[in-house]
PDB file of C-alpha atoms in Angstrom:
ATOM      1  CA  MET A1128     170.718 159.549 202.864  1.00  0.00           C
ATOM      2  CA  SER A1129     170.650 158.451 199.307  1.00  0.00           C
ATOM      3  CA  GLU A1130     169.098 160.350 196.493  1.00  0.00           C
ATOM      4  CA  GLU A1131     166.431 158.822 194.226  1.00  0.00           C
ATOM      5  CA  THR A1132     165.581 159.999 190.826  1.00  0.00           C
ATOM      6  CA  PRO A1133     162.101 161.357 191.000  1.00  0.00           C
ATOM      7  CA  GLY A1134     159.453 159.705 188.703  1.00  0.00           C
ATOM      8  CA  PHE A1135     161.547 156.648 187.815  1.00  0.00           C
ATOM      9  CA  GLU A1136     160.044 153.280 188.527  1.00  0.00           C
ATOM     10  CA  GLU A1137     161.136 149.895 187.206  1.00  0.00           C
ATOM     11  CA  LYS A1138     158.521 148.044 185.154  1.00  0.00           C
ATOM     12  CA  PRO A1139     158.444 144.327 184.220  1.00  0.00           C
ATOM     13  CA  ASP A1140     159.164 143.309 180.642  1.00  0.00           C
ATOM     14  CA  VAL A1141     155.895 142.881 178.650  1.00  0.00           C
ATOM     15  CA  PRO A1142     155.836 141.404 175.116  1.00  0.00           C
ATOM     16  CA  SER A1143     155.046 143.938 172.465  1.00  0.00           C
ATOM     17  CA  GLY A1144     151.784 143.864 170.457  1.00  0.00           C
ATOM     18  CA  ASP A1145     153.466 142.435 167.322  1.00  0.00           C
ATOM     19  CA  ALA A1146     154.989 139.624 169.232  1.00  0.00           C
ATOM     20  CA  ALA A1147     151.633 138.749 170.791  1.00  0.00           C
ATOM     21  CA  GLU A1148     149.955 138.653 167.431  1.00  0.00           C
ATOM     22  CA  THR A1149     152.592 136.401 165.878  1.00  0.00           C
ATOM     23  CA  ALA A1150     152.380 133.903 168.647  1.00  0.00           C
ATOM     24  CA  GLU A1151     150.146 130.919 167.722  1.00  0.00           C
ATOM     25  CA  SER A1152     148.054 129.032 170.138  1.00  0.00           C
ATOM     26  CA  PRO A1153     147.968 125.215 169.995  1.00  0.00           C
ATOM     27  CA  GLU A1154     144.451 125.329 168.554  1.00  0.00           C
ATOM     28  CA  ASP A1155     145.507 127.678 165.727  1.00  0.00           C
ATOM     29  CA  ALA A1156     148.449 125.448 164.912  1.00  0.00           C
ATOM     30  CA  ALA A1157     146.193 122.416 164.624  1.00  0.00           C
ATOM     31  CA  ALA A1158     143.621 124.136 162.339  1.00  0.00           C
ATOM     32  CA  PRO A1159     145.450 123.680 159.001  1.00  0.00           C
ATOM     33  CA  ALA A1160     145.779 119.963 159.624  1.00  0.00           C
ATOM     34  CA  GLY A1161     142.017 119.697 160.113  1.00  0.00           C
ATOM     35  CA  ASP A1162     141.271 121.541 156.810  1.00  0.00           C
ATOM     36  CA  ALA A1163     143.630 119.274 154.925  1.00  0.00           C
ATOM     37  CA  ASN A1164     141.783 116.222 156.231  1.00  0.00           C
ATOM     38  CA  ASP A1165     138.331 117.626 155.224  1.00  0.00           C
ATOM     39  CA  THR A1166     139.336 118.466 151.595  1.00  0.00           C
ATOM     40  CA  PRO A1167     139.156 114.885 150.113  1.00  0.00           C
ATOM     41  CA  ALA A1168     135.742 114.316 151.668  1.00  0.00           C
ATOM     42  CA  ALA A1169     134.448 117.577 150.222  1.00  0.00           C
ATOM     43  CA  GLU A1170     135.795 116.681 146.772  1.00  0.00           C
ATOM     44  CA  THR A1171     134.164 113.249 146.974  1.00  0.00           C
ATOM     45  CA  ALA A1172     130.819 114.811 147.866  1.00  0.00           C
ATOM     46  CA  LEU A1173     131.076 117.288 144.982  1.00  0.00           C
ATOM     47  CA  THR A1174     131.995 114.487 142.574  1.00  0.00           C
ATOM     48  CA  ALA A1175     128.979 112.464 143.689  1.00  0.00           C
ATOM     49  CA  GLN A1176     126.697 115.453 143.224  1.00  0.00           C
ATOM     50  CA  LEU A1177     128.166 116.076 139.765  1.00  0.00           C
ATOM     51  CA  ASP A1178     127.597 112.448 138.775  1.00  0.00           C
ATOM     52  CA  GLN A1179     123.993 112.658 139.945  1.00  0.00           C
ATOM     53  CA  ALA A1180     123.462 115.853 137.949  1.00  0.00           C
ATOM     54  CA  ARG A1181     124.956 114.248 134.836  1.00  0.00           C
ATOM     55  CA  SER A1182     122.780 111.173 135.261  1.00  0.00           C
ATOM     56  CA  ALA A1183     119.650 113.309 135.662  1.00  0.00           C
ATOM     57  CA  LEU A1184     120.617 115.376 132.605  1.00  0.00           C
ATOM     58  CA  SER A1185     121.138 112.216 130.548  1.00  0.00           C
ATOM     59  CA  GLU A1186     117.712 110.883 131.574  1.00  0.00           C
ATOM     60  CA  ARG A1187     115.985 114.163 130.769  1.00  0.00           C
ATOM     61  CA  THR A1188     117.779 114.342 127.406  1.00  0.00           C
ATOM     62  CA  GLY A1189     116.640 110.813 126.590  1.00  0.00           C
ATOM     63  CA  ASP A1190     113.074 111.674 127.553  1.00  0.00           C
ATOM     64  CA  LEU A1191     113.171 114.770 125.346  1.00  0.00           C
ATOM     65  CA  GLN A1192     114.527 112.797 122.378  1.00  0.00           C
ATOM     66  CA  ARG A1193     111.800 110.174 122.774  1.00  0.00           C
ATOM     67  CA  LEU A1194     109.136 112.868 122.920  1.00  0.00           C
ATOM     68  CA  GLN A1195     110.521 114.509 119.793  1.00  0.00           C
ATOM     69  CA  ALA A1196     110.545 111.176 117.935  1.00  0.00           C
ATOM     70  CA  GLU A1197     106.972 110.420 119.013  1.00  0.00           C
ATOM     71  CA  TYR A1198     105.869 113.891 117.920  1.00  0.00           C
ATOM     72  CA  GLN A1199     107.504 113.504 114.502  1.00  0.00           C
ATOM     73  CA  ASN A1200     105.854 110.106 114.037  1.00  0.00           C
ATOM     74  CA  TYR A1201     102.526 111.605 115.053  1.00  0.00           C
ATOM     75  CA  ARG A1202     102.896 114.448 112.535  1.00  0.00           C
ATOM     76  CA  ARG A1203     103.778 112.032 109.734  1.00  0.00           C
ATOM     77  CA  ARG A1204     100.856 109.786 110.613  1.00  0.00           C
ATOM     78  CA  VAL A1205      98.428 112.714 110.704  1.00  0.00           C
ATOM     79  CA  GLU A1206      99.735 114.034 107.373  1.00  0.00           C
ATOM     80  CA  ARG A1207      99.453 110.588 105.794  1.00  0.00           C
ATOM     81  CA  ASP A1208      95.916 110.152 107.092  1.00  0.00           C
ATOM     82  CA  ARG A1209      94.990 113.625 105.871  1.00  0.00           C
ATOM     83  CA  VAL A1210      96.247 112.858 102.369  1.00  0.00           C
ATOM     84  CA  THR A1211      94.451 109.503 102.356  1.00  0.00           C
ATOM     85  CA  VAL A1212      91.163 111.046 103.462  1.00  0.00           C
ATOM     86  CA  LYS A1213      91.496 113.755 100.800  1.00  0.00           C
ATOM     87  CA  GLU A1214      92.175 111.160  98.077  1.00  0.00           C
ATOM     88  CA  ILE A1215      89.169 109.087  99.139  1.00  0.00           C
ATOM     89  CA  ALA A1216      86.905 112.137  99.158  1.00  0.00           C
ATOM     90  CA  VAL A1217      88.100 113.222  95.695  1.00  0.00           C
ATOM     91  CA  ALA A1218      87.746 109.671  94.359  1.00  0.00           C
ATOM     92  CA  ASN A1219      84.177 109.430  95.651  1.00  0.00           C
ATOM     93  CA  LEU A1220      83.267 112.762  94.082  1.00  0.00           C
ATOM     94  CA  LEU A1221      84.792 111.893  90.733  1.00  0.00           C
ATOM     95  CA  SER A1222      83.175 108.455  90.757  1.00  0.00           C
ATOM     96  CA  ASP A1223      79.801 110.173  90.817  1.00  0.00           C
ATOM     97  CA  LEU A1224      80.841 112.277  87.813  1.00  0.00           C
ATOM     98  CA  LEU A1225      81.953 109.333  85.653  1.00  0.00           C
ATOM     99  CA  PRO A1226      78.479 108.778  84.097  1.00  0.00           C
ATOM    100  CA  VAL A1227      78.449 112.449  83.062  1.00  0.00           C
ATOM    101  CA  LEU A1228      81.890 112.077  81.515  1.00  0.00           C
ATOM    102  CA  ASP A1229      80.693 108.963  79.701  1.00  0.00           C
ATOM    103  CA  ASP A1230      77.799 110.962  78.227  1.00  0.00           C
ATOM    104  CA  VAL A1231      80.228 113.661  77.143  1.00  0.00           C
ATOM    105  CA  GLY A1232      82.427 111.071  75.464  1.00  0.00           C
ATOM    106  CA  ARG A1233      79.508 109.503  73.598  1.00  0.00           C
ATOM    107  CA  ALA A1234      78.284 112.925  72.467  1.00  0.00           C
ATOM    108  CA  ARG A1235      81.780 113.700  71.155  1.00  0.00           C
ATOM    109  CA  ASP A1236      81.933 110.387  69.281  1.00  0.00           C
ATOM    110  CA  HIS A1237      78.589 111.124  67.603  1.00  0.00           C
ATOM    111  CA  GLY A1238      79.448 114.715  66.749  1.00  0.00           C
ATOM    112  CA  GLU A1239      76.872 116.135  69.127  1.00  0.00           C
ATOM    113  CA  LEU A1240      79.317 118.075  71.276  1.00  0.00           C
ATOM    114  CA  VAL A1241      78.597 121.540  69.902  1.00  0.00           C
ATOM    115  CA  GLY A1242      77.627 125.008  71.071  1.00  0.00           C
ATOM    116  CA  GLY A1243      77.229 125.757  74.748  1.00  0.00           C
ATOM    117  CA  PHE A1244      77.160 122.067  75.596  1.00  0.00           C
ATOM    118  CA  LYS A1245      80.699 121.764  74.212  1.00  0.00           C
ATOM    119  CA  SER A1246      81.950 124.648  76.371  1.00  0.00           C
ATOM    120  CA  VAL A1247      80.393 123.183  79.511  1.00  0.00           C
ATOM    121  CA  ALA A1248      81.756 119.719  78.745  1.00  0.00           C
ATOM    122  CA  GLU A1249      85.267 121.015  78.149  1.00  0.00           C
ATOM    123  CA  SER A1250      85.148 123.036  81.389  1.00  0.00           C
ATOM    124  CA  LEU A1251      84.075 119.934  83.283  1.00  0.00           C
ATOM    125  CA  GLU A1252      86.887 117.874  81.781  1.00  0.00           C
ATOM    126  CA  THR A1253      89.383 120.591  82.676  1.00  0.00           C
ATOM    127  CA  VAL A1254      88.217 120.689  86.294  1.00  0.00           C
ATOM    128  CA  VAL A1255      88.366 116.927  86.801  1.00  0.00           C
ATOM    129  CA  ALA A1256      91.804 116.826  85.157  1.00  0.00           C
ATOM    130  CA  LYS A1257      93.050 119.406  87.669  1.00  0.00           C
ATOM    131  CA  MET A1258      91.724 117.180  90.439  1.00  0.00           C
ATOM    132  CA  GLY A1259      93.989 114.412  89.150  1.00  0.00           C
ATOM    133  CA  LEU A1260      91.537 112.327  87.117  1.00  0.00           C
ATOM    134  CA  GLN A1261      93.171 110.514  84.209  1.00  0.00           C
ATOM    135  CA  GLN A1262      91.476 108.516  81.475  1.00  0.00           C
ATOM    136  CA  PHE A1263      93.090 105.331  80.163  1.00  0.00           C
ATOM    137  CA  GLY A1264      92.332 102.513  77.748  1.00  0.00           C
ATOM    138  CA  LYS A1265      93.359 102.411  74.090  1.00  0.00           C
ATOM    139  CA  GLU A1266      92.715 100.003  71.266  1.00  0.00           C
ATOM    140  CA  GLY A1267      95.641  97.741  70.453  1.00  0.00           C
ATOM    141  CA  GLU A1268      97.214  97.723  73.910  1.00  0.00           C
ATOM    142  CA  PRO A1269      97.828  94.383  75.653  1.00  0.00           C
ATOM    143  CA  PHE A1270      95.066  93.203  77.964  1.00  0.00           C
ATOM    144  CA  ASP A1271      95.906  93.744  81.647  1.00  0.00           C
ATOM    145  CA  PRO A1272      93.370  92.242  84.058  1.00  0.00           C
ATOM    146  CA  THR A1273      94.429  94.691  86.775  1.00  0.00           C
ATOM    147  CA  ILE A1274      93.168  97.706  84.797  1.00  0.00           C
ATOM    148  CA  HIS A1275      90.943  96.157  82.119  1.00  0.00           C
ATOM    149  CA  GLU A1276      87.588  94.420  82.357  1.00  0.00           C
ATOM    150  CA  ALA A1277      86.860  92.174  79.373  1.00  0.00           C
ATOM    151  CA  LEU A1278      83.215  92.312  78.334  1.00  0.00           C
ATOM    152  CA  MET A1279      83.634  90.666  74.934  1.00  0.00           C
ATOM    153  CA  HIS A1280      85.994  87.948  73.739  1.00  0.00           C
ATOM    154  CA  SER A1281      87.024  86.791  70.264  1.00  0.00           C
ATOM    155  CA  TYR A1282      89.902  85.301  68.284  1.00  0.00           C
ATOM    156  CA  ALA A1283      91.949  87.095  65.664  1.00  0.00           C
ATOM    157  CA  PRO A1284      94.714  85.818  63.403  1.00  0.00           C
ATOM    158  CA  ASP A1285      96.630  89.079  63.467  1.00  0.00           C
ATOM    159  CA  VAL A1286      97.339  89.252  67.234  1.00  0.00           C
ATOM    160  CA  THR A1287     100.106  87.444  69.088  1.00  0.00           C
ATOM    161  CA  GLU A1288      98.735  87.999  72.592  1.00  0.00           C
ATOM    162  CA  THR A1289      95.460  88.876  74.265  1.00  0.00           C
ATOM    163  CA  THR A1290      94.805  92.396  73.013  1.00  0.00           C
ATOM    164  CA  CYS A1291      92.203  95.095  73.590  1.00  0.00           C
ATOM    165  CA  VAL A1292      90.554  95.503  70.204  1.00  0.00           C
ATOM    166  CA  ALA A1293      87.762  97.878  71.276  1.00  0.00           C
ATOM    167  CA  ILE A1294      87.253 100.230  74.222  1.00  0.00           C
ATOM    168  CA  LEU A1295      83.628  99.953  75.269  1.00  0.00           C
ATOM    169  CA  GLN A1296      84.033 102.291  78.244  1.00  0.00           C
ATOM    170  CA  PRO A1297      87.224 104.133  79.185  1.00  0.00           C
ATOM    171  CA  GLY A1298      88.860 103.591  82.552  1.00  0.00           C
ATOM    172  CA  TYR A1299      89.761 106.295  85.031  1.00  0.00           C
ATOM    173  CA  ARG A1300      92.424 106.603  87.701  1.00  0.00           C
ATOM    174  CA  ILE A1301      93.765 109.110  90.215  1.00  0.00           C
ATOM    175  CA  GLY A1302      97.482 108.685  90.566  1.00  0.00           C
ATOM    176  CA  GLU A1303      98.014 104.968  91.163  1.00  0.00           C
ATOM    177  CA  ARG A1304      94.432 104.426  92.366  1.00  0.00           C
ATOM    178  CA  THR A1305      92.110 102.942  89.752  1.00  0.00           C
ATOM    179  CA  ILE A1306      88.601 104.352  90.091  1.00  0.00           C
ATOM    180  CA  ARG A1307      87.107 102.291  87.293  1.00  0.00           C
ATOM    181  CA  PRO A1308      88.744  99.722  85.014  1.00  0.00           C
ATOM    182  CA  ALA A1309      88.497 100.144  81.282  1.00  0.00           C
ATOM    183  CA  ARG A1310      85.761  97.918  79.852  1.00  0.00           C
ATOM    184  CA  VAL A1311      87.041  96.404  76.648  1.00  0.00           C
ATOM    185  CA  ALA A1312      86.566  93.779  73.979  1.00  0.00           C
ATOM    186  CA  VAL A1313      89.567  91.481  73.707  1.00  0.00           C
ATOM    187  CA  ALA A1314      90.883  89.186  71.029  1.00  0.00           C
ATOM    188  CA  GLU A1315      93.189  86.225  71.474  1.00  0.00           C
ATOM    189  CA  PRO A1316      95.424  84.586  68.872  1.00  0.00           C
ATOM    190  CA  GLN A1317      93.591  82.115  66.633  1.00  0.00           C
ATOM    191  CA  PRO A1318      93.957  78.562  68.003  1.00  0.00           C
ATOM    192  CA  GLY A1319      96.688  76.786  66.034  1.00  0.00           C
ATOM    193  CA  ALA A1320      97.943  80.019  64.498  1.00  0.00           C
ATOM    194  CA  GLN A1321     101.107  79.909  66.560  1.00  0.00           C
ATOM    195  CA  GLY A1322     101.823  76.357  65.465  1.00  0.00           C
ATOM    196  CA  LYS A1323     101.256  77.246  61.837  1.00  0.00           C
ATOM    197  CA  THR A1324     103.586  80.187  62.173  1.00  0.00           C
ATOM    198  CA  GLU A1325     106.313  77.991  63.594  1.00  0.00           C
ATOM    199  CA  GLU A1326     105.825  75.409  60.832  1.00  0.00           C
ATOM    200  CA  SER A1327     106.041  78.154  58.202  1.00  0.00           C
ATOM    201  CA  ASP A1328     109.264  79.401  59.726  1.00  0.00           C
ATOM    202  CA  ASP A1329     110.709  75.885  59.742  1.00  0.00           C
ATOM    203  CA  SER A1330     109.718  75.402  56.090  1.00  0.00           C
ATOM    204  CA  GLU A1331     111.396  78.631  55.068  1.00  0.00           C
ATOM    205  CA  GLN A1332     114.580  77.602  56.843  1.00  0.00           C
ATOM    206  CA  ASP A1333     114.518  74.166  55.123  1.00  0.00           C
ATOM    207  CA  GLU A1334     114.098  75.759  51.730  1.00  0.00           C
ATOM    208  CA  LYS A1335     117.125  77.947  52.386  1.00  0.00           C
TER     209      LYS A1335
END
């Protein structure tokens, strides 16, 4: 009769927990290969999306720049129209005051601008000057049909070109805009005077 050790039983070999965890199944081994194949496709999709976003941004930027340019043009046009309307309104107002200014000028020429009338007249002239009204037209200046209106014509031996010899009514302007041309009497050189002058010059040279 043989003796057996109590409580001892042989057990089959079983892999430990660490060994089981380190073991890879065929599916796990194939997973990295699948991820490597999907990476280029994902990058291509992201690149396409980025290109679309850049294209949309470029279009929106262009639209914004066009809107800004249109707005600036609109502002300039409105400002130009506003200035033009203001100038026309001021010109119309001052045109109605020109007869009054003519009366003031005639009173000054005749020595009648005295007392309270003088103060009022000077105040009026100051106001219209602040509004940009300028008087022009002087005796002795060359005749310019763009700013002068000839009401009288004569010949004079002492002029070498058509000259304003009398200012019958002064002209007025606002900036470059002429409200009323100066009404003047003009004188032209005496017919034949130029020829006589040239002959006299020739004679003097011959004598020398």
